[in-house]
Coordinates of N, CA and C and ligand atoms in Angstrom, one line a residue:
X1 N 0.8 -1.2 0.0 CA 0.0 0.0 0.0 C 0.9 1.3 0.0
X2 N 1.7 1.2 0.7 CA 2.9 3.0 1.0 C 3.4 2.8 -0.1
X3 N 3.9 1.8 -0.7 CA 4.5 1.8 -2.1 C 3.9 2.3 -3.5
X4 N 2.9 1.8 -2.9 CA 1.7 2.2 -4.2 C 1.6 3.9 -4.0
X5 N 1.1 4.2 -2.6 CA 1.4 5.6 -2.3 C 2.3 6.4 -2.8
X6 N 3.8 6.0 -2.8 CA 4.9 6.7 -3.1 C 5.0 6.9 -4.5
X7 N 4.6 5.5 -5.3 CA 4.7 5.6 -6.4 C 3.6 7.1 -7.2
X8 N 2.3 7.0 -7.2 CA 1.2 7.9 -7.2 C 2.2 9.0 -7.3
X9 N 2.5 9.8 -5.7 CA 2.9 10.9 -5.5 C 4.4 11.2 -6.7
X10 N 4.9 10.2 -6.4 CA 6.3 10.4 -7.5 C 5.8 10.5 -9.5
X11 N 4.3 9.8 -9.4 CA 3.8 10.3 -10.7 C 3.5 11.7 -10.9
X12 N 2.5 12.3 -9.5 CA 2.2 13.6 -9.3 C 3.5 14.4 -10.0
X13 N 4.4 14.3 -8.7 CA 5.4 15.3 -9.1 C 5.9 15.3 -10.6
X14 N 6.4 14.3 -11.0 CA 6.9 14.1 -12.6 C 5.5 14.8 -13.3
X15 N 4.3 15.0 -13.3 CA 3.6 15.5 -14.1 C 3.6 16.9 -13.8
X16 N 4.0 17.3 -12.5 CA 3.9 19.1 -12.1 C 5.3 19.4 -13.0
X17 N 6.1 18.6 -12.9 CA 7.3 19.6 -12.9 C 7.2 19.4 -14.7
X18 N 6.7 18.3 -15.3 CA 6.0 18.6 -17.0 C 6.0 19.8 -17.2
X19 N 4.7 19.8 -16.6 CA 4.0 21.6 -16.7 C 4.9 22.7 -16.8
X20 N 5.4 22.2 -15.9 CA 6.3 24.2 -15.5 C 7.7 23.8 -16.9
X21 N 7.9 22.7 -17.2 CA 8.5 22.6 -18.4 C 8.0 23.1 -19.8
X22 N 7.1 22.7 -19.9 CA 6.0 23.3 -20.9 C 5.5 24.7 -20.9
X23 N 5.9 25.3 -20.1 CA 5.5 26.9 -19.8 C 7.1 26.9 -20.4
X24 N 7.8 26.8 -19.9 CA 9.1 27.7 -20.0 C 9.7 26.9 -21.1
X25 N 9.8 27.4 -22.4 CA 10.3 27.0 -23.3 C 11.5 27.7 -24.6
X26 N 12.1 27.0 -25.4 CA 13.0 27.7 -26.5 C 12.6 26.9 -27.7
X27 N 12.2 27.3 -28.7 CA 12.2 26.4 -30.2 C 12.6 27.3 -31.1
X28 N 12.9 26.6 -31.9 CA 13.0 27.1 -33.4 C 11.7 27.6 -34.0
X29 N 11.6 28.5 -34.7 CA 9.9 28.9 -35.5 C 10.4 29.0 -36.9
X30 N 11.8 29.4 -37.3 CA 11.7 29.4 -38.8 C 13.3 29.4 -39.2
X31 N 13.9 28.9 -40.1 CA 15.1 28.7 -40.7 C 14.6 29.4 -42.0
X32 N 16.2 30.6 -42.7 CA 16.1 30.6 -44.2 C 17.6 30.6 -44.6
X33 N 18.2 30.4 -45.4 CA 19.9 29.8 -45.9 C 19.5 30.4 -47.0
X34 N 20.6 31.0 -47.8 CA 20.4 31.3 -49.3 C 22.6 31.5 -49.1
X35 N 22.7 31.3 -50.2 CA 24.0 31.5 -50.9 C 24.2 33.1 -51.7
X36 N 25.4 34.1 -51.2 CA 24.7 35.3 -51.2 C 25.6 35.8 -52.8
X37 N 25.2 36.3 -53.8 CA 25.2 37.2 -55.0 C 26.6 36.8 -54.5
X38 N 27.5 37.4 -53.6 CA 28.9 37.8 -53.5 C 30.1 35.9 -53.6
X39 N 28.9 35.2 -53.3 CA 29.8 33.6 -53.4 C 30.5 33.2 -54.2
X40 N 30.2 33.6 -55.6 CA 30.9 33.4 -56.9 C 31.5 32.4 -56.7
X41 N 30.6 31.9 -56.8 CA 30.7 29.4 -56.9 C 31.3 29.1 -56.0
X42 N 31.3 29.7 -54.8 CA 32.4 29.6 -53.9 C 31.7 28.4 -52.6
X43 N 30.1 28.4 -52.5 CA 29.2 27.9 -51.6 C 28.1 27.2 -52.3
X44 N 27.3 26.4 -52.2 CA 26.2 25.6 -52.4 C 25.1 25.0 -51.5
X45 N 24.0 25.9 -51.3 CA 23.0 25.4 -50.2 C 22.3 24.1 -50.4
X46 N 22.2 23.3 -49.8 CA 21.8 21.9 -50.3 C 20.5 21.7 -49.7
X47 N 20.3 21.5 -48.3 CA 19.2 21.8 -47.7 C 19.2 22.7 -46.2
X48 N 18.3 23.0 -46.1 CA 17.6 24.2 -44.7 C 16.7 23.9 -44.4
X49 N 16.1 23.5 -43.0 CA 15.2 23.3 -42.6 C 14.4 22.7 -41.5
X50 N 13.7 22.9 -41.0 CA 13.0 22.5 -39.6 C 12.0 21.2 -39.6
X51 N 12.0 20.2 -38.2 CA 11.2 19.8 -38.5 C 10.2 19.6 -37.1
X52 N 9.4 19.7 -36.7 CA 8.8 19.3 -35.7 C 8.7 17.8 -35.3
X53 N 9.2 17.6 -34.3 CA 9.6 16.4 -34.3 C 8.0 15.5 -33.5
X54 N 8.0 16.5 -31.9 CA 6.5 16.3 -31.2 C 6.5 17.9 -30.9
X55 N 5.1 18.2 -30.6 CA 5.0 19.6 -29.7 C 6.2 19.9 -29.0
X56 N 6.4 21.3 -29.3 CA 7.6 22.1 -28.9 C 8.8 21.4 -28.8
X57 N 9.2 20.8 -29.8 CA 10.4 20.1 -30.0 C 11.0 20.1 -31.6
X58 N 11.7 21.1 -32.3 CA 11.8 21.3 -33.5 C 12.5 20.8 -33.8
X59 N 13.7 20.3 -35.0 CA 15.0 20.2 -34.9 C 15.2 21.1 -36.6
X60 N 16.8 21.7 -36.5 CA 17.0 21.8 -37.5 C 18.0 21.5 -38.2
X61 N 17.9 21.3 -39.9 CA 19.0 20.6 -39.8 C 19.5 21.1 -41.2
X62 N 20.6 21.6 -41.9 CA 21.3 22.3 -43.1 C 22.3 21.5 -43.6
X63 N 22.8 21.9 -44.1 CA 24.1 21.2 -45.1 C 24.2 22.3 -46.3
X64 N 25.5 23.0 -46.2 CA 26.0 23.8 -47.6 C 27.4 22.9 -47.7
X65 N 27.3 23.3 -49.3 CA 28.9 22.7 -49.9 C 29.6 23.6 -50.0
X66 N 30.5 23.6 -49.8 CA 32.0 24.2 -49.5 C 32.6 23.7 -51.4
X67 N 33.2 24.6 -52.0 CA 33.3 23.9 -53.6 C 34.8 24.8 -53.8
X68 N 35.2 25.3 -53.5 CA 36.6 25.9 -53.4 C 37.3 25.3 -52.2
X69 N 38.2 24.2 -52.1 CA 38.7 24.0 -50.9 C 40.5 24.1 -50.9
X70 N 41.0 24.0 -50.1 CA 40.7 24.3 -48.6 C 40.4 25.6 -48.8
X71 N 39.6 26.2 -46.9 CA 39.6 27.2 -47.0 C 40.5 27.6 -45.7
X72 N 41.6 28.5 -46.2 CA 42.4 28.9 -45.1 C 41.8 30.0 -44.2
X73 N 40.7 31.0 -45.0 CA 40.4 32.5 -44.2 C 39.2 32.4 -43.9
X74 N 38.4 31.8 -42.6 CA 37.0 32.5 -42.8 C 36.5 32.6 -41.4
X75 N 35.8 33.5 -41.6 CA 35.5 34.5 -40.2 C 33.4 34.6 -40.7
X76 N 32.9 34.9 -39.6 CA 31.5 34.9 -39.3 C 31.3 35.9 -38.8
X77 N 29.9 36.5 -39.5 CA 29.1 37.6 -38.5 C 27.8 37.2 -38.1
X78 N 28.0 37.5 -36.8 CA 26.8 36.7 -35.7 C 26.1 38.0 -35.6
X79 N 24.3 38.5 -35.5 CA 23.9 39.5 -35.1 C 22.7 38.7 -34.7
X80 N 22.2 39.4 -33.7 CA 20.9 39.2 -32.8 C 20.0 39.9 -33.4
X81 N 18.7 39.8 -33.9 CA 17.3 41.1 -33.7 C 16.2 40.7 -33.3
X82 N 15.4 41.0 -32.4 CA 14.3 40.8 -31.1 C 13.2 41.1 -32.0
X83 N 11.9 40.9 -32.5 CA 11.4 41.2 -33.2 C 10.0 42.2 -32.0
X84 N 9.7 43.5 -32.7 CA 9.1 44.2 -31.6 C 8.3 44.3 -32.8
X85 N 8.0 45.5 -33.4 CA 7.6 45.8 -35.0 C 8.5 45.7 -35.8
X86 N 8.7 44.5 -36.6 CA 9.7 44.4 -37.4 C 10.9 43.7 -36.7
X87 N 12.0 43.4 -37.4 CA 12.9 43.1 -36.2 C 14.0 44.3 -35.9
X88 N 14.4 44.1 -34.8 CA 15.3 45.3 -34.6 C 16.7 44.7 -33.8
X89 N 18.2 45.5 -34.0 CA 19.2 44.7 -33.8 C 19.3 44.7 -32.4
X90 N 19.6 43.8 -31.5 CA 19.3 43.2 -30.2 C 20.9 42.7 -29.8
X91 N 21.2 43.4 -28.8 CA 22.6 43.3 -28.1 C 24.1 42.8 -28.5
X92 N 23.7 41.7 -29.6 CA 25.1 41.0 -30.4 C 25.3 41.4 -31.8
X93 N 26.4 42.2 -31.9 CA 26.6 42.0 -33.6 C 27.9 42.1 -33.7
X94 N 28.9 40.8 -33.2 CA 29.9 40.7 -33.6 C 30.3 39.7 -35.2
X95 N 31.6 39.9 -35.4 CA 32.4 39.4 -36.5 C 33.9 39.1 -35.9
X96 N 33.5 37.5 -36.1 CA 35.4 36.6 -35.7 C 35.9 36.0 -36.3
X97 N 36.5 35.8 -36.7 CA 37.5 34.2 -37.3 C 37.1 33.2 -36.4
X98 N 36.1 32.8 -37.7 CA 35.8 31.0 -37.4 C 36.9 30.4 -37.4
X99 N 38.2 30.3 -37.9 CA 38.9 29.7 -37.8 C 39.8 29.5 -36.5
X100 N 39.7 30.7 -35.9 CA 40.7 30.8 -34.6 C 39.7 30.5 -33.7
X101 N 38.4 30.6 -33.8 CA 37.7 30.0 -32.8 C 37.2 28.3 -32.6
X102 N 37.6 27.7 -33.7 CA 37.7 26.1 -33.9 C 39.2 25.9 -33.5
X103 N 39.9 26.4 -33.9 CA 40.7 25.9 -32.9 C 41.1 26.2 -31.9
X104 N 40.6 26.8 -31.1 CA 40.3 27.2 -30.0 C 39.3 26.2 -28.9
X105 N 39.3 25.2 -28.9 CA 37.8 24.6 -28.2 C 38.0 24.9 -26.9
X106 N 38.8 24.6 -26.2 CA 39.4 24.8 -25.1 C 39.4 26.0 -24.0
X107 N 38.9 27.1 -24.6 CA 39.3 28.4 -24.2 C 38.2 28.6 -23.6
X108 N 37.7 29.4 -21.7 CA 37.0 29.2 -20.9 C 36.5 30.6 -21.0
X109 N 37.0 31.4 -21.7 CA 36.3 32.7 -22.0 C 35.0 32.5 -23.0
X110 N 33.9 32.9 -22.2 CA 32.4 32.5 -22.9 C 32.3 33.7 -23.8
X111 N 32.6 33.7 -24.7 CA 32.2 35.1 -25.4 C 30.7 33.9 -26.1
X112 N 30.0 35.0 -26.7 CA 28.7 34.8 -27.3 C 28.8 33.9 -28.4
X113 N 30.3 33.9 -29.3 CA 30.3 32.8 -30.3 C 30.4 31.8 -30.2
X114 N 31.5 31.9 -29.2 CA 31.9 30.4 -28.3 C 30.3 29.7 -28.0
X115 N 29.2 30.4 -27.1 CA 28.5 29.8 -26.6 C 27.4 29.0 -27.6
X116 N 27.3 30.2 -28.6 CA 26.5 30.0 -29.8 C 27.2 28.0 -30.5
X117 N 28.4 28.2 -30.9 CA 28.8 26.9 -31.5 C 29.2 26.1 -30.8
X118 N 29.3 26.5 -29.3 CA 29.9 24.9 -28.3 C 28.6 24.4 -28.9
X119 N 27.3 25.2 -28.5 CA 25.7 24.5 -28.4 C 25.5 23.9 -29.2
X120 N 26.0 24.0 -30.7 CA 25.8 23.0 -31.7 C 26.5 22.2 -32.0
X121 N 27.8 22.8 -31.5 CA 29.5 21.5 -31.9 C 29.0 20.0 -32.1
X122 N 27.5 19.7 -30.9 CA 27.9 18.0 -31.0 C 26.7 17.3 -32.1
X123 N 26.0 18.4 -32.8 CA 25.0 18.8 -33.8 C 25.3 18.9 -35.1
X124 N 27.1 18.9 -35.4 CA 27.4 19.7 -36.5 C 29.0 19.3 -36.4
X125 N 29.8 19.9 -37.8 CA 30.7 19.3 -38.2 C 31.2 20.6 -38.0
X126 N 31.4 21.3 -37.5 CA 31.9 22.4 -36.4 C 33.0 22.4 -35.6
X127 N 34.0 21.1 -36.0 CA 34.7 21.0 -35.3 C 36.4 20.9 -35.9
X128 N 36.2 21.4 -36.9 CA 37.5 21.8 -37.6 C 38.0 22.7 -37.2
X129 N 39.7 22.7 -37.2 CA 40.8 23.9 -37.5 C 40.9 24.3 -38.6
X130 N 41.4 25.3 -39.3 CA 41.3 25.2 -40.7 C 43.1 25.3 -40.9
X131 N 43.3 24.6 -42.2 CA 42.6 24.7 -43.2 C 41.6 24.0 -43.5
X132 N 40.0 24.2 -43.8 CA 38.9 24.0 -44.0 C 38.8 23.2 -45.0
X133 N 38.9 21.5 -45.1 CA 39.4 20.8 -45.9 C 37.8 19.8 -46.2
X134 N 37.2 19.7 -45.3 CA 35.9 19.1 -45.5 C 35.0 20.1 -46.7
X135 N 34.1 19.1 -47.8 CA 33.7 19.6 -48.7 C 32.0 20.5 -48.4
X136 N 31.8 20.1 -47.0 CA 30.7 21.3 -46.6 C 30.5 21.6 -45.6
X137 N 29.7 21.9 -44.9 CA 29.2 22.7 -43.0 C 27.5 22.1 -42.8
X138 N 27.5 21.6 -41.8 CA 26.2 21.1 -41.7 C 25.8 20.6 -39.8
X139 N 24.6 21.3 -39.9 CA 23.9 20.8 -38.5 C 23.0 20.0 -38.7
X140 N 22.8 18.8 -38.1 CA 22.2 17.6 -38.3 C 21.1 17.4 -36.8
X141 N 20.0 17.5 -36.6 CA 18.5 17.3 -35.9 C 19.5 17.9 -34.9
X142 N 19.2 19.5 -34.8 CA 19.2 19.9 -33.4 C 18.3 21.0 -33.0
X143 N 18.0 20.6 -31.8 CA 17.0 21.1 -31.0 C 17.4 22.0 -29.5
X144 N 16.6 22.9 -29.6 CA 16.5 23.9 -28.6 C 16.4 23.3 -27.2
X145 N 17.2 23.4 -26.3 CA 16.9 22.6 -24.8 C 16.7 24.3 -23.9
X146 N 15.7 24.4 -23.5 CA 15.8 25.3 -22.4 C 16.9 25.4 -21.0
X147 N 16.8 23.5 -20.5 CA 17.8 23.3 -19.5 C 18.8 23.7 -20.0
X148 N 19.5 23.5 -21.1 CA 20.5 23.7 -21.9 C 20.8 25.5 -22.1
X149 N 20.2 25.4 -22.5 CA 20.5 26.7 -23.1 C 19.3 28.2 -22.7
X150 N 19.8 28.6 -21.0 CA 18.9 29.8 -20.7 C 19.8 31.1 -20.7
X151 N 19.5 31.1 -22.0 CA 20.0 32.8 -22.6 C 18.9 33.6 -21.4
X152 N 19.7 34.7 -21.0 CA 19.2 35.4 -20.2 C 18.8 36.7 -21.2
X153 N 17.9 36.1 -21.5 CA 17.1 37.2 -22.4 C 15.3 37.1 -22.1
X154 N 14.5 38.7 -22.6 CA 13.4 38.3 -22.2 C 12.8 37.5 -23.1
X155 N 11.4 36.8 -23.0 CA 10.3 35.9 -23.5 C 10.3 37.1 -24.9
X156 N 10.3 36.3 -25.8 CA 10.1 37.1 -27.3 C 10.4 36.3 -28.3
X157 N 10.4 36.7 -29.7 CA 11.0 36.2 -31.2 C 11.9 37.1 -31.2
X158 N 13.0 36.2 -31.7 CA 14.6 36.5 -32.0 C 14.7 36.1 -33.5
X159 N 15.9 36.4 -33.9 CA 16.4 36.3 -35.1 C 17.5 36.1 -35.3
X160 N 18.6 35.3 -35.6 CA 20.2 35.3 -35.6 C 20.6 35.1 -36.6
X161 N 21.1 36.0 -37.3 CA 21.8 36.4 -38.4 C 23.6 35.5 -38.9
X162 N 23.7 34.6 -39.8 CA 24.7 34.1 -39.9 C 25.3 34.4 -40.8
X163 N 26.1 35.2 -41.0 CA 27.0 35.6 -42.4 C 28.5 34.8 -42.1
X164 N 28.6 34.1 -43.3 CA 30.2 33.1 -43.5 C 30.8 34.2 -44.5
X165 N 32.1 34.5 -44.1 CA 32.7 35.0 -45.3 C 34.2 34.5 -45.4
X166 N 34.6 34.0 -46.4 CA 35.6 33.2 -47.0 C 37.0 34.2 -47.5
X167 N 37.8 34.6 -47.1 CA 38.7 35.6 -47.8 C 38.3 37.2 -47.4
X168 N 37.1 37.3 -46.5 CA 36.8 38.7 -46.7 C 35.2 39.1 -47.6
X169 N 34.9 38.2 -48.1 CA 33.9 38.1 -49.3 C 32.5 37.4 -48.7
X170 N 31.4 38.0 -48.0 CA 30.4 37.5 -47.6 C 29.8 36.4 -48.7
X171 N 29.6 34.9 -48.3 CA 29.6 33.8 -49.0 C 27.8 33.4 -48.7
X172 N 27.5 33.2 -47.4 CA 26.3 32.8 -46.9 C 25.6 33.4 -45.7
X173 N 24.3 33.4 -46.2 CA 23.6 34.0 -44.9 C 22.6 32.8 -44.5
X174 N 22.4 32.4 -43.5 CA 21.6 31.8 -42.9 C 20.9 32.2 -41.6
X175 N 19.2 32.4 -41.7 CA 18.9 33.1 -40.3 C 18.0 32.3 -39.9
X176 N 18.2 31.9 -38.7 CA 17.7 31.4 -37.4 C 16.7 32.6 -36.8
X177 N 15.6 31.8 -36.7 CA 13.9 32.0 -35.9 C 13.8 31.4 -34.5
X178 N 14.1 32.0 -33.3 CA 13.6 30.9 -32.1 C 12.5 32.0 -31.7
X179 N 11.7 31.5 -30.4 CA 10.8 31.9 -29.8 C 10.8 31.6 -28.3
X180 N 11.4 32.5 -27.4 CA 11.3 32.3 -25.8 C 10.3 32.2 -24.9
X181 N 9.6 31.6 -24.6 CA 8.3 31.6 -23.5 C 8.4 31.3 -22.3
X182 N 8.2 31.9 -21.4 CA 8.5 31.9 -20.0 C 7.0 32.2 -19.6
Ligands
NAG201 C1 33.6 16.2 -36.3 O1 32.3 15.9 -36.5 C2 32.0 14.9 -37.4 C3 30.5 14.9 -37.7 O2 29.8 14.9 -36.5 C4 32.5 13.6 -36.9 O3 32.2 12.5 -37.8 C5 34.0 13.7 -36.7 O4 34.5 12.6 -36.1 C6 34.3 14.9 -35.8 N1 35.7 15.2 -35.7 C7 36.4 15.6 -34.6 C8 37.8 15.9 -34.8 O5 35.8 15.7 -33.6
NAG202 C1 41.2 37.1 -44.0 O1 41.0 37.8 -45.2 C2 40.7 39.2 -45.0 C3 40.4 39.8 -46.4 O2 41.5 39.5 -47.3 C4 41.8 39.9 -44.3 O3 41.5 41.2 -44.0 C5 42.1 39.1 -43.0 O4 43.2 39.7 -42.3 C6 42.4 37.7 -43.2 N1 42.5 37.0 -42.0 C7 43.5 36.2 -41.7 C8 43.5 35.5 -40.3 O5 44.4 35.9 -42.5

């Protein structure tokens, strides 16, 4: 009988603490990738895209080709926009060498890129030094964990902006859709 009791209550709880999971959430709402005018055959988008896997659980997953290889020079522009009317640029708009930050894995200084690609490193082939010798870049079914990942930002639609640029020469834009609910 107490066992049966304990058990019950330990269902209880696992179903409360559901809930308060289900209120507080991070997903994806929209992926777009395009290869930009300036790539001059340099990139190839293959696929972009989301999938809902169950309620509030998205994953997303890309693949561009890399068609010039190696690549010794390429650096990223990361930018945030909060969507209020329209979107508007929201706290991050830096540009780093992807390359010095892959090989870098190790480094305990959290800057916002670091945080951005540890969170996908085990999602994605993200894990090169360069020279950039693999013939593409790709994230493979990844999903938003709130435990994971509580950006201390308020409840809203975000936007994050990915520009790859190869030598100097903006190659690819890909922007990320999530939506915070608290
Ligand atoms: C990099 O990621 C790819 C794809 O997940 C994996 O096959 C490969 O073993 C990884 N390489 C290193 C050096 O971690
Ligand atoms: C990459 O290329 C750009 C444009 O040519 C140049 O300004 C930059 O210094 C290069 N970066 C490295 C690490 O060589």
């Amino acid at each position: 009988m107490r066992s049966i009791c304990l058990l019950q209550s330990f269902i209880l709880l696992c179903a409360s603490l559901n809930e308060i999971a289900s209120v507080r959430l991070l997903k994806f709402t929209n992926v777009k990738c395009k290869d930009l005018p300036t790539t001059n055959g340099f990139t190839k988008y293959e696929y972009c895209h989301l999938k809902v896997v169950r309620r509030n659980y998205v994953e997303l997953s890309l693949k561009v080709n890399l068609l010039q290889l190696p690549i010794t020079n390429l650096t990223c522009r990361l930018q945030c926009f909060q969507r209020t009317d329209g979107y508007r640029p929201f706290l991050y708009n830096v540009h780093f060498d992807f390359c010095k930050l892959m090989a870098a894995q190790k480094n305990y200084d959290l800057s916002f890129e670091r945080f951005i690609f540890g969170a996908i490193r085990m999602h994605s082939n993200f894990n090169h030094s360069c020279p950039w010798k693999e013939s593409y870049m790709m994230v493979e079914k990844y999903a938003l964990d709130f435990t994971k990942i509580n950006m201390p930002v308020p409840a809203g639609v975000y936007r994050l902006d990915f520009t790859f640029y190869a030598y100097g020469i903006p190659r690819t834009l890909t922007q990320v859709f999530f939506e915070k609910i608290e």
